[in-house]
Amino acid sequence: MALGEQKRTGRKLGRVFVEHGFVTEEQISGALARQLDIPFINLKFYNINPELVRLLPETQARRFRALVLEDRRGSLLVGLSDPTDLFAYDEIARLVKQNIELAVVNETEVLAAIDRIYRRTDDISEAARELEQDLGDTFVDFGALAANPGLEEAPIVKLLQSVFDDATQVRASDIHIEPQESRLQIRFRIDGVLHLQTEADIKIATPLALRLKLMSDLDISEKRLPQDGRFAIKVKQQRIDVRISTMPTQYGESVVMRLLNQGGTTLRLDAIGMPPKLVERFRAIVQRPNGLVLVTGPTGSGKTTTLYSALAELNSLEKKLITVEDPVEYRLPGINQVQVNEKIELSFARVLRSALRQDPDIVLVGEMRDQETAQIGLRAAMTGHLVLSTLHTNDAASTPLRLMDMGVPRYMVGSSLQAVLAQRLVRVICESCTEPHQVSPAEHEWLRHELREHVDKARFFHGKGCSHCNGMGYRGRTGVYELLEMTQAVVDASNHPDPAHFLKAAHQEMAGATLRRHAVQLAVQGRTTVAEAMRISNQQED
C-alpha cells in the first residue's frame, strides 16, 4: 500500500509509513542511521548551540531540513532529516566552507528547532531602527498609510509582523509595549513570566500605538483615556485573535495585547492537566441538568480555558448554550456568545436577564462581578438551568463565603451551588534539560508538611536551561486543581452563622485533594519544581 502511494504521490516511503501510523519518525530515523552507519540524534534531548546553527542561513536550513550541531575542530556535525540527499550535502559544505559529517535527525524536531532558534529578535530590532530613521522629525499620516496598497513594506508594519511572529514562536500569551523615560520596552509573557524582547527608541512609541489603534478600530485621537479592542491576524497559517488594552502612562500610552490562538487550542477537560479522577467527578457535575458551577482563581490561572473545555464537551444539537462574556475569548461553533458592552449599558446582569428569556439549557457567565449578577445566576440555577461562571477567590473553600459576602442569601448558596473548582497554573520542567535537584532546607521543611516521612525517599528535579526552553528551565504550563463538591454535610455547614464551622467542613470534604497536595504530587512526579509548587501554595495562603 505504501509503495503504491509513494508511486502515486512521489512522497518518500518513510513519510508515507509515518503518516499512516505504521511507524514513528524515531523508528524511521534509527533505521536510516543504521543503514548508512551514521549516528541518530534525538533533538528533543540535545542542547543546541544557536551560534553554530546560524552558520547555515535560515532559508537553506528550512530547505534542506538541516541543523549545524557540533564543531569538531576541522569539521562540522550537521543533522539532516534526509542524509541521502547528496545535493544538500554539497550545498551545505559550500555554504559553511568546512568539511561536514552527517547525523540523522527527525524532520518534525528539525523544523521546531529552526522556528525556535531563528527567532525574529534581529528583525524586530532592525525594523525598530528602520522605523526610527523613517520617522525622523516629521509627522506620519497613518490614515494615508492605512490606505496604501504597499503597506507591508512600511517599517511600522514590518516591526509589528516581526513582533507577532516571534511571540507566536515562543508561545507568548501577552505582548507588553511600554514607553519608559528614554526607551520603548517590548516584553513577552511566556509561561506566566515576563521576558524582555527588545528595547527601541522612545520616538517610535506613539506611531506604534497609533498603528495598533487603527488595526483594532479604537479612537486614535483619544490618548488620555484607557481603551479596549480586538483584531485578528494570521501568523504561519494560524489565526490569532488579539485582545488589546491601551492605558495612558507618564511617558506615553502603554499597550498590552493578549494572544489567543484560535486554531491550536485543544478544548478538552482531559487535555488541560486535570487528574483523571478529578476529570470524572467534574464531568459528572457539569452533566447535571441544573445548578451553579464556579471555577475560581486569580487572573491568568486558566479559568476561562477550563470553562470553555467543559462547554465544548457539553455542546450538542439537543442543548441551547448561551455565553455572556467580557470579552469573548474563544469562538465556539453552535454556541450563542454575547459580548458585554458597558458603554451602552449592556451589563452582565442585563444580558443575563435577556439570555434566560431565550430558553437556554446552559448559560456561561464570564464572571460573577457583583451581587446582582450573582443573584440572577443563582436564581437561574434554581429554576432548571446549568450555570457556569468564575469568581476571584484564593481557594475553593472560601468561595461560598465570598458569595454570602456579596449579599447572596445563605439558602440560595446552599440550594443552588453544586461545586467549586479552584485552580492555578504551574510551569512544567523542560524535558530536554531536566536533572536531579537537591532541595534546600526551607524546601525540605515545607515538603515535610505534605509528605511526612516519605520526603527523604522522594526525588526532585529542575531544568538547568537549554536551547529548547530559551535557558529558562521550564517549557509550558499545566493546571493544579482542587474541587469542593457541595455535599449535604457542606450545605448544612454553610447555614451555620460561624464561617469557621463551614471552612472546617469544606476542608474535611476535600481532605488530601487540595491545590497544595496536587502541586506537591507534580513535584514528586518530576513535572514541576519544588519552588513552583511552593509559589502556588503561597498564593493560596495569601
Tab-separated table of C-alpha atoms in Angstrom, residues 335-518:
chain	number	residue	atom	x	y	z
A	335	ILE	CA	-22.947	28.443	20.819
A	336	ASN	CA	-24.607	31.852	21.175
A	337	GLN	CA	-21.901	34.170	22.523
A	338	VAL	CA	-22.752	37.675	23.753
A	339	GLN	CA	-20.205	40.434	24.375
A	340	VAL	CA	-20.879	42.731	27.344
A	341	ASN	CA	-20.696	46.449	26.458
A	342	GLU	CA	-20.819	48.819	29.427
A	343	LYS	CA	-20.769	51.886	27.118
A	344	ILE	CA	-24.328	51.152	26.036
A	345	GLU	CA	-25.297	49.778	29.480
A	346	LEU	CA	-25.209	46.186	28.206
A	347	SER	CA	-24.027	44.801	31.562
A	348	PHE	CA	-23.623	41.204	32.723
A	349	ALA	CA	-26.886	41.410	34.683
A	350	ARG	CA	-28.857	42.882	31.774
A	351	VAL	CA	-27.568	40.338	29.222
A	352	LEU	CA	-28.121	37.500	31.706
A	353	ARG	CA	-31.771	38.507	32.227
A	354	SER	CA	-32.329	38.542	28.456
A	355	ALA	CA	-30.431	35.271	27.997
A	356	LEU	CA	-32.780	33.496	30.401
A	357	ARG	CA	-35.726	34.525	28.193
A	358	GLN	CA	-34.019	32.764	25.245
A	359	ASP	CA	-34.853	29.295	26.670
A	360	PRO	CA	-31.239	28.161	27.275
A	361	ASP	CA	-30.201	24.835	28.806
A	362	ILE	CA	-26.713	26.024	29.782
A	363	VAL	CA	-25.534	29.566	30.487
A	364	LEU	CA	-21.902	30.632	30.905
A	365	VAL	CA	-21.366	33.929	32.736
A	366	GLY	CA	-17.818	35.234	32.237
A	367	GLU	CA	-17.519	36.490	35.819
A	368	MET	CA	-19.710	36.981	38.903
A	369	ARG	CA	-18.728	40.626	39.346
A	370	ASP	CA	-21.471	41.917	41.611
A	371	GLN	CA	-24.409	40.965	43.829
A	372	GLU	CA	-26.990	41.442	41.053
A	373	THR	CA	-25.190	39.117	38.587
A	374	ALA	CA	-24.600	36.512	41.320
A	375	GLN	CA	-28.252	36.518	42.406
A	376	ILE	CA	-29.602	36.266	38.833
A	377	GLY	CA	-27.160	33.412	38.144
A	378	LEU	CA	-28.173	31.537	41.299
A	379	ARG	CA	-31.887	32.040	40.599
A	380	ALA	CA	-31.364	30.675	37.089
A	381	ALA	CA	-29.605	27.658	38.630
A	382	MET	CA	-32.645	27.125	40.922
A	383	THR	CA	-35.093	27.249	38.006
A	384	GLY	CA	-33.698	24.468	35.858
A	385	HIS	CA	-30.612	25.941	34.141
A	386	LEU	CA	-26.994	24.847	34.415
A	387	VAL	CA	-24.930	27.988	35.053
A	388	LEU	CA	-21.126	28.059	34.713
A	389	SER	CA	-19.120	31.056	35.911
A	390	THR	CA	-15.889	32.312	37.509
A	391	LEU	CA	-15.096	34.170	40.715
A	392	HIS	CA	-11.865	35.683	42.032
A	393	THR	CA	-11.094	33.806	45.269
A	394	ASN	CA	-7.948	32.145	46.631
A	395	ASP	CA	-9.326	28.638	47.105
A	396	ALA	CA	-12.463	26.517	46.797
A	397	ALA	CA	-13.416	26.575	50.487
A	398	SER	CA	-13.667	30.369	50.712
A	399	THR	CA	-15.855	30.718	47.588
A	400	PRO	CA	-19.327	30.074	49.131
A	401	LEU	CA	-18.415	32.553	51.903
A	402	ARG	CA	-17.438	35.106	49.240
A	403	LEU	CA	-20.886	34.754	47.615
A	404	MET	CA	-22.500	35.386	51.009
A	405	ASP	CA	-20.240	38.451	51.498
A	406	MET	CA	-21.554	39.759	48.167
A	407	GLY	CA	-25.064	39.728	49.663
A	408	VAL	CA	-26.379	36.427	48.274
A	409	PRO	CA	-28.724	34.742	50.819
A	410	ARG	CA	-27.365	31.600	52.525
A	411	TYR	CA	-30.299	29.436	51.429
A	412	MET	CA	-29.653	30.355	47.783
A	413	VAL	CA	-25.966	29.369	48.006
A	414	GLY	CA	-26.837	26.091	49.755
A	415	SER	CA	-29.589	25.094	47.324
A	416	SER	CA	-28.046	26.217	44.002
A	417	LEU	CA	-24.250	25.903	44.218
A	418	GLN	CA	-23.199	22.432	43.025
A	419	ALA	CA	-19.393	22.630	43.142
A	420	VAL	CA	-16.361	24.937	43.153
A	421	LEU	CA	-13.216	24.146	41.181
A	422	ALA	CA	-10.172	26.203	42.264
A	423	GLN	CA	-7.113	26.238	40.046
A	424	ARG	CA	-3.643	27.648	39.372
A	425	LEU	CA	-1.077	27.186	36.605
A	426	VAL	CA	2.446	25.888	37.302
A	427	ARG	CA	5.370	25.900	34.903
A	428	VAL	CA	6.474	22.472	33.649
A	429	ILE	CA	10.149	21.478	33.743
A	430	CYS	CA	11.700	21.390	30.250
A	431	GLU	CA	12.066	17.692	29.429
A	432	SER	CA	15.166	18.371	27.322
A	433	CYS	CA	17.292	19.649	30.248
A	434	THR	CA	15.704	18.122	33.351
A	435	GLU	CA	18.175	16.985	36.016
A	436	PRO	CA	18.021	15.933	39.725
A	437	HIS	CA	17.642	18.783	42.224
A	438	GLN	CA	18.893	18.862	45.798
A	439	VAL	CA	16.171	20.569	47.843
A	440	SER	CA	17.141	23.396	50.197
A	441	PRO	CA	16.470	23.164	53.973
A	442	ALA	CA	13.470	25.511	53.585
A	443	GLU	CA	12.047	23.394	50.722
A	444	HIS	CA	12.642	20.212	52.728
A	445	GLU	CA	10.770	21.601	55.723
A	446	TRP	CA	7.874	22.738	53.526
A	447	LEU	CA	7.652	19.319	51.828
A	448	ARG	CA	7.635	17.522	55.186
A	449	HIS	CA	4.199	19.009	55.958
A	450	GLU	CA	2.714	17.134	52.970
A	451	LEU	CA	4.933	14.074	52.581
A	452	ARG	CA	5.803	13.376	56.244
A	453	GLU	CA	8.453	10.645	56.482
A	454	HIS	CA	8.285	9.968	52.707
A	455	VAL	CA	10.058	13.250	51.924
A	456	ASP	CA	13.520	11.633	52.171
A	457	LYS	CA	12.601	8.886	49.698
A	458	ALA	CA	11.281	11.265	47.024
A	459	ARG	CA	13.448	12.579	44.176
A	460	PHE	CA	13.025	16.092	42.822
A	461	PHE	CA	14.095	17.723	39.561
A	462	HIS	CA	14.645	21.076	37.884
A	463	GLY	CA	15.633	22.305	34.419
A	464	LYS	CA	19.195	23.583	34.047
A	465	GLY	CA	18.235	25.657	30.958
A	466	CYS	CA	18.860	24.804	27.305
A	467	SER	CA	18.113	25.951	23.754
A	468	HIS	CA	14.673	24.283	23.820
A	469	CYS	CA	13.432	26.426	26.717
A	470	ASN	CA	15.484	29.579	25.945
A	471	GLY	CA	17.581	28.934	29.064
A	472	MET	CA	14.587	29.162	31.431
A	473	GLY	CA	14.442	25.533	32.604
A	474	TYR	CA	10.665	25.498	32.042
A	475	ARG	CA	8.602	24.847	28.917
A	476	GLY	CA	4.818	25.084	29.035
A	477	ARG	CA	2.380	25.089	31.941
A	478	THR	CA	-0.115	22.679	33.464
A	479	GLY	CA	-3.040	23.086	35.826
A	480	VAL	CA	-3.205	22.493	39.580
A	481	TYR	CA	-6.721	21.872	40.908
A	482	GLU	CA	-8.933	21.290	43.921
A	483	LEU	CA	-12.666	20.503	43.845
A	484	LEU	CA	-15.201	21.250	46.573
A	485	GLU	CA	-18.472	19.428	45.971
A	486	MET	CA	-21.435	20.806	47.908
A	487	THR	CA	-22.441	17.586	49.662
A	488	GLN	CA	-25.228	17.582	52.245
A	489	ALA	CA	-22.722	17.955	55.100
A	490	VAL	CA	-21.126	21.001	53.432
A	491	VAL	CA	-24.531	22.552	52.643
A	492	ASP	CA	-25.620	22.097	56.289
A	493	ALA	CA	-22.382	23.760	57.445
A	494	SER	CA	-22.995	26.713	55.089
A	495	ASN	CA	-26.144	27.567	57.086
A	496	HIS	CA	-24.126	27.873	60.320
A	497	PRO	CA	-23.512	31.508	61.364
A	498	ASP	CA	-19.824	30.869	62.182
A	499	PRO	CA	-17.644	30.831	58.976
A	500	ALA	CA	-15.030	28.688	60.736
A	501	HIS	CA	-17.592	25.889	61.048
A	502	PHE	CA	-18.143	25.903	57.268
A	503	LEU	CA	-14.405	26.062	56.454
A	504	LYS	CA	-13.763	23.029	58.680
A	505	ALA	CA	-16.482	21.018	56.897
A	506	ALA	CA	-15.199	22.116	53.465
A	507	HIS	CA	-11.603	21.107	54.260
A	508	GLN	CA	-12.802	17.727	55.546
A	509	GLU	CA	-14.687	17.197	52.271
A	510	MET	CA	-11.514	17.983	50.255
A	511	ALA	CA	-9.106	16.108	52.567
A	512	GLY	CA	-5.974	15.092	50.652
A	513	ALA	CA	-7.130	16.736	47.410
A	514	THR	CA	-6.116	20.385	47.804
A	515	LEU	CA	-4.199	22.728	45.495
A	516	ARG	CA	-1.144	22.291	47.695
A	517	ARG	CA	-1.329	18.485	47.585
A	518	HIS	CA	-1.721	18.439	43.786
